[in-house]
């Protein structure tokens, strides 16, 4: 028997096989965001106690596509980019906890296992999906300009079904790329109990956010967004009542841990029985 | 604020979006197994206290490929088979806990997110990979026979690198498809703490196993196995010193929860710092 | 300079790198078929002269899913099954040429490059797609029975959009698994001219079919079929007016070349100009 | 019966389902190139008559990774980027035909079907593969700078085996990103005859090249390159004897057809019989 090493599983004698190394984690990427308003009741029902709806604009939703390159401290992933590049699409709402407004990711899809594992650590409820977003490029032969009239498309699919598609047409520089994802994140980390029908074995509310962010000029514009239903998804329940805006921004980010907001939470009826 | 539903994340008002439904989970599939002996020290160093090496044949290893169709109680996944079929390869060793011998999966790769999520629940340290194994078929034009001389190949890759390849040539009916994976599983379920450099927030040793198993005739035969190194894998450290045998078997399985063996475990130095 | 070897590209000094070896090609697989009637005009408009609609039931369509294992003469692919297994979905109609009835594949999607290459040789208009079909298994825990009441689902997606989904419920043994795909195939093999706006450089009508077929008991049953539109697909134009039936059958097949029916064909306006 | 439309297969009444629209095709992308020298005999044996080795530096090879966004005239693919983005790795040598030096792609892997189809038209011998190359980004948190010291990695895999991996470290601005891929392309377009054992039904030598190219500042640097063997590949036979250099460059390109250099070519023994 022995002590085993490694931030995440599998833990081994050296820790080399760990699916992800310990933070900090570094990111360079492009964000394409569509913000819109849905029925605030649809947002509220996704917020388990003790979270409450945000006091202002409680139906605001951000659907964000991100095209990332990422690495850990030794940057070795950057030279084996299958371990560095990934794409994601995620849905953010706002909530309130003890009088403070937080952002909260309620749905997210990624396309690599290391990204899934980071999400389990950070409380992002990651599934696998297929995400595509138009890339800007130095030459416009087959690429939009980051400037007025630049058009960016984005799509999300999972389970061989398209779940969302968006088009953002840039209009002008802006202060930010939206407000919904602008707060610290309040996320649950949950593990069901192993016994049949048991309550959660672990449930924790954590606060997390970027340790460092550098961001380029944000651009705002018009946006179209279509959501499609699927048997095991509920994204389309967040119906698009009113588009707030579309945004593009390039960022560099460091993530390096969070803090516990509350432990031993009860997240509601723990096991719905299968009929 | 509201109670949210769902066995796994994301938890919602209805629970429909949960990445996996509550157990029981049902499986029909084909298992291709290669058992071999490696240096027992290589196995021992993968067993965190309080686990100890198995008293007999402590260097025995099983590398198992499985081609699964699976579903939950309502069997809806079977008619949308992108949500039902998956492939996996996993490495099993044996260990001892409080005088009882357990099997333990030390490495595993799957190709669907629902399989990753089940693994997080069950303590299987699942990564994504690309697995292929020869299928038997009613017509032999491009398929082996399940019988003497039937040859089955299997490969495992992850990160665009091949990690293992095997060929099993069936020789005769056998009592079982190996002994290494024949005990209840002793698995850790672990979640690192969210604070920078923190110890694990959750670490639990659980016992799990099939609630029901039906198995067809096992076949035994000769096996070849090659393991290849990769920067983020340690499978090849379990060098093949001596092949025990190769096996093929078709099975039907139900999994329906486990029990806690020990809580609040210390799994060794929790955070190796990045240099 | 040298003679180069190899059935297909890339041709090299040894021929080993050829994307596909020379026929014969061998197949073992499961076929799930839905036959239905659409407006005969929709079929007729897919038949370039000199092909004509079939004299009887000219609106009959078969949408067939196939789950294949395949190999060439030396069977080496079977032990490296990433090079052997593939899935496909294809749409077959009937037509008439010089008084004889032929089957003709008008749309087809596969998931491996060797399958695409075989199609270029055989005149199947193959695109890449994602196909899934329920598998029967010796154990029913998560699999249908090949017998009365056995339910098989199948889906087709391409470009991250679902294009078709079917459910077949077996009812009884049948003489065959449909009639639409029961004739020799009449396929075009076409290569556009390399000059801007040129006519085809090569256009040939060939006859092809299985050199050998062995087939298990066919099963017939009820079928549901839904087709979905997509910007670059026309499958949904073959609307389902009336379901003929659903079928399941396991087969072993050898393909070993065809014959030329007509050379130097004109397939209509060769180059639609982009607006 | 009817005239059918469409540049490529499948041809239909409207042409909408064609796997690719007619040229011109537009590209924006990043090229990472490693040039090296191998035994000139290994290059010569890949050049079927009437091609001859280039008179100078006949063993020069370029292995090029490209990260593309592409579209046709109506640019609709750019807003549905699953139909626009693809990656490739390709091997270029030089040859001589009627006294003129040409470039020639001898091996190429891509990851989308529309790219395969373009290659069939253009004479690129495309297989499917998995390619990754480090991306530059406006923020260096997880990305190299396009400048001195900027490090770019690239990998190529097919059939779940890694075939090549490279690292390029930029040193200084350069006149070009290499010389091997700097000539018009001389490519064969070949289709085997459909009859068992027949000679090619179509074999044509064409000249092709970009109709327009805009290129950013080229950067040159040091390069490492490792090639790995595989059962159905011959890339590793082009052994790296001496690295010439590594290069990075961003480009915008239009491709719009080519010209026929020679028709009715004999490419050597047409059908090696399977043993």
PDB file of C-alpha atoms in Angstrom, chain B:
ATOM      1  CA  UNK B   1     -35.684  29.516  -5.288  1.00  0.00           C
ATOM      2  CA  UNK B   2     -36.890  25.985  -5.580  1.00  0.00           C
ATOM      3  CA  UNK B   3     -36.169  22.365  -5.023  1.00  0.00           C
ATOM      4  CA  UNK B   4     -34.337  20.924  -7.963  1.00  0.00           C
ATOM      5  CA  UNK B   5     -34.588  17.405  -9.307  1.00  0.00           C
ATOM      6  CA  UNK B   6     -32.299  14.946 -10.971  1.00  0.00           C
ATOM      7  CA  UNK B   7     -29.901  12.193  -9.982  1.00  0.00           C
ATOM      8  CA  UNK B   8     -26.818  13.905 -11.422  1.00  0.00           C
ATOM      9  CA  UNK B   9     -26.038  17.370 -12.712  1.00  0.00           C
ATOM     10  CA  UNK B  10     -27.493  19.569 -14.113  1.00  0.00           C
ATOM     11  CA  UNK B  11     -30.306  19.583 -11.570  1.00  0.00           C
ATOM     12  CA  UNK B  12     -33.467  21.276 -12.794  1.00  0.00           C
ATOM     13  CA  UNK B  13     -37.122  21.686 -11.947  1.00  0.00           C
ATOM     14  CA  UNK B  14     -38.006  18.441 -13.721  1.00  0.00           C
ATOM     15  CA  UNK B  15     -34.748  16.463 -13.561  1.00  0.00           C
ATOM     16  CA  UNK B  16     -35.036  15.619 -17.251  1.00  0.00           C
ATOM     17  CA  UNK B  17     -31.667  17.172 -18.180  1.00  0.00           C
ATOM     18  CA  UNK B  18     -29.683  15.081 -15.672  1.00  0.00           C
ATOM     19  CA  UNK B  19     -26.678  13.614 -17.462  1.00  0.00           C
ATOM     20  CA  UNK B  20     -27.675  10.219 -16.076  1.00  0.00           C
ATOM     21  CA  UNK B  21     -30.886   8.942 -14.500  1.00  0.00           C
ATOM     22  CA  UNK B  22     -30.885   7.181 -11.144  1.00  0.00           C
ATOM     23  CA  UNK B  23     -29.850   3.526 -11.039  1.00  0.00           C
ATOM     24  CA  UNK B  24     -30.601   0.730 -11.703  1.00  0.00           C
ATOM     25  CA  UNK B  25     -28.618   0.717 -14.919  1.00  0.00           C
ATOM     26  CA  UNK B  26     -28.846  -2.187 -17.377  1.00  0.00           C
ATOM     27  CA  UNK B  27     -26.129  -3.500 -19.694  1.00  0.00           C
ATOM     28  CA  UNK B  28     -25.828  -6.024 -22.527  1.00  0.00           C
ATOM     29  CA  UNK B  29     -22.370  -6.459 -23.934  1.00  0.00           C
ATOM     30  CA  UNK B  30     -19.322  -8.391 -25.015  1.00  0.00           C
ATOM     31  CA  UNK B  31     -16.181  -8.591 -22.893  1.00  0.00           C
ATOM     32  CA  UNK B  32     -12.716  -9.270 -24.303  1.00  0.00           C
ATOM     33  CA  UNK B  33     -10.192  -9.820 -21.524  1.00  0.00           C
ATOM     34  CA  UNK B  34      -6.429 -10.263 -21.360  1.00  0.00           C
ATOM     35  CA  UNK B  35      -5.020 -11.268 -18.001  1.00  0.00           C
ATOM     36  CA  UNK B  36      -1.312 -11.064 -17.266  1.00  0.00           C
ATOM     37  CA  UNK B  37       1.233 -10.685 -14.515  1.00  0.00           C
ATOM     38  CA  UNK B  38       3.291  -7.571 -13.883  1.00  0.00           C
ATOM     39  CA  UNK B  39       5.739  -6.671 -11.118  1.00  0.00           C
ATOM     40  CA  UNK B  40       3.578  -6.742  -7.954  1.00  0.00           C
ATOM     41  CA  UNK B  41       5.284  -3.514  -6.830  1.00  0.00           C
ATOM     42  CA  UNK B  42       3.658  -1.720  -9.763  1.00  0.00           C
ATOM     43  CA  UNK B  43       0.244  -2.857  -8.540  1.00  0.00           C
ATOM     44  CA  UNK B  44       0.969  -2.145  -4.892  1.00  0.00           C
ATOM     45  CA  UNK B  45       1.919   1.449  -5.567  1.00  0.00           C
ATOM     46  CA  UNK B  46      -1.553   2.051  -7.059  1.00  0.00           C
ATOM     47  CA  UNK B  47      -3.285   0.985  -3.837  1.00  0.00           C
ATOM     48  CA  UNK B  48      -3.716   3.829  -1.337  1.00  0.00           C
ATOM     49  CA  UNK B  49      -3.987   2.900   2.320  1.00  0.00           C
ATOM     50  CA  UNK B  50      -5.984   1.294   3.823  1.00  0.00           C
ATOM     51  CA  UNK B  51      -5.962  -0.984   0.792  1.00  0.00           C
ATOM     52  CA  UNK B  52      -3.294  -3.677   0.650  1.00  0.00           C
ATOM     53  CA  UNK B  53      -2.114  -5.995  -2.107  1.00  0.00           C
ATOM     54  CA  UNK B  54      -4.045  -9.193  -2.606  1.00  0.00           C
ATOM     55  CA  UNK B  55      -2.447 -12.059  -0.694  1.00  0.00           C
ATOM     56  CA  UNK B  56      -2.130 -14.333  -3.732  1.00  0.00           C
ATOM     57  CA  UNK B  57      -0.877 -13.459  -7.206  1.00  0.00           C
ATOM     58  CA  UNK B  58      -0.625  -9.760  -6.279  1.00  0.00           C
ATOM     59  CA  UNK B  59       0.803  -8.803  -9.694  1.00  0.00           C
ATOM     60  CA  UNK B  60      -2.177 -10.093 -11.683  1.00  0.00           C
ATOM     61  CA  UNK B  61      -3.746  -7.548 -14.024  1.00  0.00           C
ATOM     62  CA  UNK B  62      -6.811  -7.719 -16.314  1.00  0.00           C
ATOM     63  CA  UNK B  63      -7.122  -5.427 -19.316  1.00  0.00           C
ATOM     64  CA  UNK B  64     -10.736  -5.663 -20.414  1.00  0.00           C
ATOM     65  CA  UNK B  65     -12.445  -4.262 -23.494  1.00  0.00           C
ATOM     66  CA  UNK B  66     -16.240  -3.991 -23.399  1.00  0.00           C
ATOM     67  CA  UNK B  67     -18.705  -3.198 -26.180  1.00  0.00           C
ATOM     68  CA  UNK B  68     -21.881  -2.135 -24.390  1.00  0.00           C
ATOM     69  CA  UNK B  69     -25.481  -1.283 -24.957  1.00  0.00           C
ATOM     70  CA  UNK B  70     -26.998   0.153 -21.805  1.00  0.00           C
ATOM     71  CA  UNK B  71     -30.136   1.802 -20.529  1.00  0.00           C
ATOM     72  CA  UNK B  72     -32.065   2.877 -17.462  1.00  0.00           C
ATOM     73  CA  UNK B  73     -35.382   1.570 -16.191  1.00  0.00           C
ATOM     74  CA  UNK B  74     -37.598   3.096 -18.877  1.00  0.00           C
ATOM     75  CA  UNK B  75     -35.338   1.723 -21.642  1.00  0.00           C
ATOM     76  CA  UNK B  76     -35.851   4.910 -23.692  1.00  0.00           C
ATOM     77  CA  UNK B  77     -32.119   5.035 -24.498  1.00  0.00           C
ATOM     78  CA  UNK B  78     -32.434   1.832 -26.532  1.00  0.00           C
ATOM     79  CA  UNK B  79     -34.490   3.558 -29.234  1.00  0.00           C
ATOM     80  CA  UNK B  80     -32.053   6.499 -29.447  1.00  0.00           C
ATOM     81  CA  UNK B  81     -28.905   4.377 -29.405  1.00  0.00           C
ATOM     82  CA  UNK B  82     -26.458   7.285 -29.462  1.00  0.00           C
ATOM     83  CA  UNK B  83     -27.489   7.491 -25.789  1.00  0.00           C
ATOM     84  CA  UNK B  84     -27.188   3.756 -25.219  1.00  0.00           C
ATOM     85  CA  UNK B  85     -24.092   2.321 -26.912  1.00  0.00           C
ATOM     86  CA  UNK B  86     -20.560   2.909 -25.723  1.00  0.00           C
ATOM     87  CA  UNK B  87     -17.214   1.206 -25.673  1.00  0.00           C
ATOM     88  CA  UNK B  88     -14.632   1.024 -22.935  1.00  0.00           C
ATOM     89  CA  UNK B  89     -11.289  -0.448 -21.952  1.00  0.00           C
ATOM     90  CA  UNK B  90     -10.325  -0.803 -18.328  1.00  0.00           C
ATOM     91  CA  UNK B  91      -7.546  -2.132 -16.162  1.00  0.00           C
ATOM     92  CA  UNK B  92      -8.407  -4.137 -13.067  1.00  0.00           C
ATOM     93  CA  UNK B  93      -6.148  -5.319 -10.260  1.00  0.00           C
ATOM     94  CA  UNK B  94      -6.966  -6.955  -6.937  1.00  0.00           C
ATOM     95  CA  UNK B  95      -6.471  -5.641  -3.453  1.00  0.00           C
ATOM     96  CA  UNK B  96      -7.270  -6.514   0.126  1.00  0.00           C
ATOM     97  CA  UNK B  97      -9.321  -4.504   2.623  1.00  0.00           C
ATOM     98  CA  UNK B  98     -10.041  -5.748   6.160  1.00  0.00           C
ATOM     99  CA  UNK B  99      -9.102  -9.243   5.126  1.00  0.00           C
ATOM    100  CA  UNK B 100     -11.340  -9.424   2.065  1.00  0.00           C
ATOM    101  CA  UNK B 101     -10.160  -9.489  -1.526  1.00  0.00           C
ATOM    102  CA  UNK B 102     -11.604  -6.860  -3.852  1.00  0.00           C
ATOM    103  CA  UNK B 103     -11.183  -6.036  -7.517  1.00  0.00           C
ATOM    104  CA  UNK B 104     -10.248  -2.437  -8.298  1.00  0.00           C
ATOM    105  CA  UNK B 105     -10.289  -0.537 -11.563  1.00  0.00           C
ATOM    106  CA  UNK B 106      -7.135   1.580 -11.730  1.00  0.00           C
ATOM    107  CA  UNK B 107      -7.463   2.970 -15.283  1.00  0.00           C
ATOM    108  CA  UNK B 108     -10.457   3.216 -17.609  1.00  0.00           C
ATOM    109  CA  UNK B 109     -11.360   4.918 -20.863  1.00  0.00           C
ATOM    110  CA  UNK B 110     -14.872   5.296 -22.320  1.00  0.00           C
ATOM    111  CA  UNK B 111     -16.338   7.143 -25.309  1.00  0.00           C
ATOM    112  CA  UNK B 112     -19.562   8.736 -24.024  1.00  0.00           C
ATOM    113  CA  UNK B 113     -20.316  11.352 -21.384  1.00  0.00           C
ATOM    114  CA  UNK B 114     -23.060   9.340 -19.696  1.00  0.00           C
ATOM    115  CA  UNK B 115     -20.460   6.610 -19.118  1.00  0.00           C
ATOM    116  CA  UNK B 116     -18.058   9.156 -17.613  1.00  0.00           C
ATOM    117  CA  UNK B 117     -20.798  10.317 -15.250  1.00  0.00           C
ATOM    118  CA  UNK B 118     -21.670   6.802 -14.138  1.00  0.00           C
ATOM    119  CA  UNK B 119     -17.979   6.335 -13.416  1.00  0.00           C
ATOM    120  CA  UNK B 120     -17.813   9.422 -11.236  1.00  0.00           C
ATOM    121  CA  UNK B 121     -20.658   7.949  -9.227  1.00  0.00           C
ATOM    122  CA  UNK B 122     -19.146   4.448  -9.061  1.00  0.00           C
ATOM    123  CA  UNK B 123     -15.539   5.478  -8.511  1.00  0.00           C
ATOM    124  CA  UNK B 124     -14.218   4.403 -11.907  1.00  0.00           C
ATOM    125  CA  UNK B 125     -11.471   6.901 -12.925  1.00  0.00           C
ATOM    126  CA  UNK B 126     -12.833   7.429 -16.430  1.00  0.00           C
ATOM    127  CA  UNK B 127     -11.104   9.331 -19.182  1.00  0.00           C
ATOM    128  CA  UNK B 128     -12.246   9.584 -22.776  1.00  0.00           C
ATOM    129  CA  UNK B 129     -10.618   7.262 -25.275  1.00  0.00           C
ATOM    130  CA  UNK B 130     -11.160   5.487 -28.555  1.00  0.00           C
ATOM    131  CA  UNK B 131     -11.702   1.761 -28.161  1.00  0.00           C
ATOM    132  CA  UNK B 132     -12.329  -0.867 -30.823  1.00  0.00           C
ATOM    133  CA  UNK B 133     -12.847  -4.593 -30.471  1.00  0.00           C
ATOM    134  CA  UNK B 134     -13.637  -7.205 -33.097  1.00  0.00           C
ATOM    135  CA  UNK B 135     -17.266  -8.274 -33.068  1.00  0.00           C
ATOM    136  CA  UNK B 136     -18.544 -11.794 -33.583  1.00  0.00           C
ATOM    137  CA  UNK B 137     -21.350 -12.101 -36.106  1.00  0.00           C
ATOM    138  CA  UNK B 138     -23.803 -14.675 -37.363  1.00  0.00           C
ATOM    139  CA  UNK B 139     -22.005 -14.624 -40.746  1.00  0.00           C
ATOM    140  CA  UNK B 140     -18.251 -15.151 -40.890  1.00  0.00           C
ATOM    141  CA  UNK B 141     -17.558 -13.152 -44.062  1.00  0.00           C
ATOM    142  CA  UNK B 142     -15.846 -10.458 -42.006  1.00  0.00           C
ATOM    143  CA  UNK B 143     -16.155 -11.709 -38.456  1.00  0.00           C
ATOM    144  CA  UNK B 144     -14.692 -14.347 -36.157  1.00  0.00           C
ATOM    145  CA  UNK B 145     -16.561 -17.316 -34.826  1.00  0.00           C
ATOM    146  CA  UNK B 146     -17.099 -17.651 -31.074  1.00  0.00           C
ATOM    147  CA  UNK B 147     -15.289 -20.962 -31.031  1.00  0.00           C
ATOM    148  CA  UNK B 148     -11.892 -22.580 -31.453  1.00  0.00           C
ATOM    149  CA  UNK B 149      -9.646 -20.427 -33.624  1.00  0.00           C
ATOM    150  CA  UNK B 150     -11.848 -17.338 -33.387  1.00  0.00           C
ATOM    151  CA  UNK B 151      -9.548 -14.291 -33.377  1.00  0.00           C
ATOM    152  CA  UNK B 152     -10.524 -11.031 -31.729  1.00  0.00           C
ATOM    153  CA  UNK B 153      -8.455  -7.844 -31.869  1.00  0.00           C
ATOM    154  CA  UNK B 154      -8.814  -4.838 -29.591  1.00  0.00           C
ATOM    155  CA  UNK B 155      -7.196  -1.426 -29.449  1.00  0.00           C
ATOM    156  CA  UNK B 156      -7.187   1.525 -27.070  1.00  0.00           C
ATOM    157  CA  UNK B 157      -6.138   5.078 -27.895  1.00  0.00           C
ATOM    158  CA  UNK B 158      -6.398   8.418 -26.107  1.00  0.00           C
ATOM    159  CA  UNK B 159      -5.073  11.826 -27.021  1.00  0.00           C
ATOM    160  CA  UNK B 160      -4.440  10.570 -30.570  1.00  0.00           C
ATOM    161  CA  UNK B 161      -1.942   7.999 -29.281  1.00  0.00           C
ATOM    162  CA  UNK B 162      -2.417   4.258 -29.271  1.00  0.00           C
ATOM    163  CA  UNK B 163      -2.071   2.967 -25.701  1.00  0.00           C
ATOM    164  CA  UNK B 164      -2.747  -0.754 -26.050  1.00  0.00           C
ATOM    165  CA  UNK B 165      -3.502  -3.424 -28.606  1.00  0.00           C
ATOM    166  CA  UNK B 166      -4.400  -7.040 -28.057  1.00  0.00           C
ATOM    167  CA  UNK B 167      -5.225 -10.158 -30.031  1.00  0.00           C
ATOM    168  CA  UNK B 168      -7.078 -13.050 -28.397  1.00  0.00           C
ATOM    169  CA  UNK B 169      -7.387 -16.404 -30.192  1.00  0.00           C
ATOM    170  CA  UNK B 170     -10.054 -18.609 -28.640  1.00  0.00           C
ATOM    171  CA  UNK B 171      -9.140 -22.206 -27.860  1.00  0.00           C
ATOM    172  CA  UNK B 172     -11.787 -23.800 -25.650  1.00  0.00           C
ATOM    173  CA  UNK B 173     -14.739 -23.229 -23.364  1.00  0.00           C
ATOM    174  CA  UNK B 174     -13.746 -22.132 -19.882  1.00  0.00           C
ATOM    175  CA  UNK B 175     -15.234 -21.799 -16.436  1.00  0.00           C
ATOM    176  CA  UNK B 176     -14.884 -18.047 -16.412  1.00  0.00           C
ATOM    177  CA  UNK B 177     -13.440 -15.122 -18.311  1.00  0.00           C
ATOM    178  CA  UNK B 178     -10.655 -14.594 -15.815  1.00  0.00           C
ATOM    179  CA  UNK B 179     -10.314 -14.131 -12.071  1.00  0.00           C
ATOM    180  CA  UNK B 180      -8.938 -10.617 -11.609  1.00  0.00           C
ATOM    181  CA  UNK B 181     -12.257  -8.846 -12.155  1.00  0.00           C
ATOM    182  CA  UNK B 182     -14.182 -11.476 -10.206  1.00  0.00           C
ATOM    183  CA  UNK B 183     -14.517  -9.780  -6.820  1.00  0.00           C
ATOM    184  CA  UNK B 184     -16.633  -6.877  -5.597  1.00  0.00           C
ATOM    185  CA  UNK B 185     -15.007  -3.571  -6.556  1.00  0.00           C
ATOM    186  CA  UNK B 186     -13.300  -1.380  -3.930  1.00  0.00           C
ATOM    187  CA  UNK B 187     -13.239   2.113  -5.396  1.00  0.00           C
ATOM    188  CA  UNK B 188     -12.454   5.580  -4.136  1.00  0.00           C
ATOM    189  CA  UNK B 189     -14.740   8.488  -4.876  1.00  0.00           C
ATOM    190  CA  UNK B 190     -12.723  11.671  -4.471  1.00  0.00           C
ATOM    191  CA  UNK B 191     -13.271  15.388  -5.014  1.00  0.00           C
ATOM    192  CA  UNK B 192     -10.396  17.823  -4.408  1.00  0.00           C
ATOM    193  CA  UNK B 193     -11.088  20.824  -2.193  1.00  0.00           C
ATOM    194  CA  UNK B 194     -11.953  24.005  -4.059  1.00  0.00           C
ATOM    195  CA  UNK B 195      -9.464  26.219  -2.228  1.00  0.00           C
ATOM    196  CA  UNK B 196      -5.994  26.633  -3.624  1.00  0.00           C
ATOM    197  CA  UNK B 197      -3.812  23.787  -2.327  1.00  0.00           C
ATOM    198  CA  UNK B 198      -6.555  22.321  -0.157  1.00  0.00           C
ATOM    199  CA  UNK B 199      -6.855  18.690   0.857  1.00  0.00           C
ATOM    200  CA  UNK B 200      -9.657  16.627  -0.638  1.00  0.00           C
ATOM    201  CA  UNK B 201     -13.103  17.924   0.163  1.00  0.00           C
ATOM    202  CA  UNK B 202     -14.530  14.440  -0.197  1.00  0.00           C
ATOM    203  CA  UNK B 203     -12.886  11.024  -0.193  1.00  0.00           C
ATOM    204  CA  UNK B 204     -14.779   7.830   0.298  1.00  0.00           C
ATOM    205  CA  UNK B 205     -14.005   4.155  -0.204  1.00  0.00           C
ATOM    206  CA  UNK B 206     -17.011   2.309  -1.534  1.00  0.00           C
ATOM    207  CA  UNK B 207     -17.879  -1.275  -2.382  1.00  0.00           C
ATOM    208  CA  UNK B 208     -19.830  -1.871  -5.541  1.00  0.00           C
ATOM    209  CA  UNK B 209     -20.698  -4.675  -7.863  1.00  0.00           C
ATOM    210  CA  UNK B 210     -23.348  -6.000 -10.175  1.00  0.00           C
ATOM    211  CA  UNK B 211     -26.772  -6.482  -8.670  1.00  0.00           C
ATOM    212  CA  UNK B 212     -27.450  -9.174 -11.281  1.00  0.00           C
ATOM    213  CA  UNK B 213     -25.249 -10.875 -13.849  1.00  0.00           C
ATOM    214  CA  UNK B 214     -26.104 -13.365 -16.527  1.00  0.00           C
ATOM    215  CA  UNK B 215     -23.216 -14.645 -18.559  1.00  0.00           C
ATOM    216  CA  UNK B 216     -22.865 -16.819 -21.625  1.00  0.00           C
ATOM    217  CA  UNK B 217     -20.306 -19.531 -22.143  1.00  0.00           C
ATOM    218  CA  UNK B 218     -16.840 -18.174 -21.440  1.00  0.00           C
ATOM    219  CA  UNK B 219     -14.084 -18.976 -23.929  1.00  0.00           C
ATOM    220  CA  UNK B 220     -10.396 -19.021 -23.130  1.00  0.00           C
ATOM    221  CA  UNK B 221      -7.448 -18.784 -25.466  1.00  0.00           C
ATOM    222  CA  UNK B 222      -4.079 -17.335 -26.243  1.00  0.00           C
ATOM    223  CA  UNK B 223      -3.426 -13.632 -26.034  1.00  0.00           C
ATOM    224  CA  UNK B 224      -0.935 -11.070 -27.238  1.00  0.00           C
ATOM    225  CA  UNK B 225      -0.836  -7.659 -25.595  1.00  0.00           C
ATOM    226  CA  UNK B 226       1.247  -4.590 -26.351  1.00  0.00           C
ATOM    227  CA  UNK B 227       1.225  -1.468 -24.174  1.00  0.00           C
ATOM    228  CA  UNK B 228       2.545   1.910 -25.339  1.00  0.00           C
ATOM    229  CA  UNK B 229       3.653   4.885 -23.275  1.00  0.00           C
ATOM    230  CA  UNK B 230       2.167   8.373 -23.418  1.00  0.00           C
ATOM    231  CA  UNK B 231       2.974  11.598 -21.588  1.00  0.00           C
ATOM    232  CA  UNK B 232      -0.160  11.593 -19.445  1.00  0.00           C
ATOM    233  CA  UNK B 233      -0.735   7.870 -19.015  1.00  0.00           C
ATOM    234  CA  UNK B 234       0.860   5.223 -16.805  1.00  0.00           C
ATOM    235  CA  UNK B 235      -0.712   2.089 -18.245  1.00  0.00           C
ATOM    236  CA  UNK B 236       2.594   1.035 -19.832  1.00  0.00           C
ATOM    237  CA  UNK B 237       4.209   0.993 -16.367  1.00  0.00           C
ATOM    238  CA  UNK B 238       2.179  -2.168 -15.754  1.00  0.00           C
ATOM    239  CA  UNK B 239       4.582  -4.097 -17.984  1.00  0.00           C
ATOM    240  CA  UNK B 240       3.492  -7.444 -19.336  1.00  0.00           C
ATOM    241  CA  UNK B 241       5.767 -10.001 -17.657  1.00  0.00           C
ATOM    242  CA  UNK B 242       3.678 -13.096 -18.347  1.00  0.00           C
ATOM    243  CA  UNK B 243       0.381 -13.589 -20.143  1.00  0.00           C
ATOM    244  CA  UNK B 244      -2.141 -15.568 -18.085  1.00  0.00           C
ATOM    245  CA  UNK B 245      -4.788 -15.897 -20.799  1.00  0.00           C
ATOM    246  CA  UNK B 246      -7.301 -14.302 -23.116  1.00  0.00           C
ATOM    247  CA  UNK B 247     -11.075 -14.571 -22.760  1.00  0.00           C
ATOM    248  CA  UNK B 248     -14.330 -13.725 -24.508  1.00  0.00           C
ATOM    249  CA  UNK B 249     -17.753 -13.660 -22.908  1.00  0.00           C
ATOM    250  CA  UNK B 250     -21.151 -12.109 -23.500  1.00  0.00           C
ATOM    251  CA  UNK B 251     -22.984 -10.792 -20.460  1.00  0.00           C
ATOM    252  CA  UNK B 252     -26.128  -9.072 -19.245  1.00  0.00           C
ATOM    253  CA  UNK B 253     -25.700  -6.989 -16.104  1.00  0.00           C
ATOM    254  CA  UNK B 254     -27.665  -4.791 -13.709  1.00  0.00           C
ATOM    255  CA  UNK B 255     -25.913  -2.230 -11.521  1.00  0.00           C
ATOM    256  CA  UNK B 256     -27.861  -0.783  -8.628  1.00  0.00           C
ATOM    257  CA  UNK B 257     -25.739   1.003  -6.075  1.00  0.00           C
ATOM    258  CA  UNK B 258     -23.086   0.066  -3.555  1.00  0.00           C
ATOM    259  CA  UNK B 259     -22.122   0.552   0.056  1.00  0.00           C
ATOM    260  CA  UNK B 260     -19.650   2.746   1.908  1.00  0.00           C
ATOM    261  CA  UNK B 261     -16.561   0.951   3.184  1.00  0.00           C
ATOM    262  CA  UNK B 262     -14.825   3.958   4.708  1.00  0.00           C
ATOM    263  CA  UNK B 263     -15.306   7.717   4.801  1.00  0.00           C
ATOM    264  CA  UNK B 264     -12.966  10.641   5.274  1.00  0.00           C
ATOM    265  CA  UNK B 265      -9.918   8.870   3.916  1.00  0.00           C
ATOM    266  CA  UNK B 266      -6.598  10.497   3.417  1.00  0.00           C
ATOM    267  CA  UNK B 267      -5.277   9.555  -0.011  1.00  0.00           C
ATOM    268  CA  UNK B 268      -1.739  10.837   0.426  1.00  0.00           C
ATOM    269  CA  UNK B 269      -0.222  14.226  -0.337  1.00  0.00           C
ATOM    270  CA  UNK B 270      -3.216  16.004  -1.728  1.00  0.00           C
ATOM    271  CA  UNK B 271      -1.676  18.556  -4.004  1.00  0.00           C
ATOM    272  CA  UNK B 272       1.595  18.141  -5.728  1.00  0.00           C
ATOM    273  CA  UNK B 273       2.667  21.684  -6.561  1.00  0.00           C
ATOM    274  CA  UNK B 274       3.457  22.401 -10.171  1.00  0.00           C
ATOM    275  CA  UNK B 275       7.160  23.175 -10.544  1.00  0.00           C
TER     276      UNK B 275
END
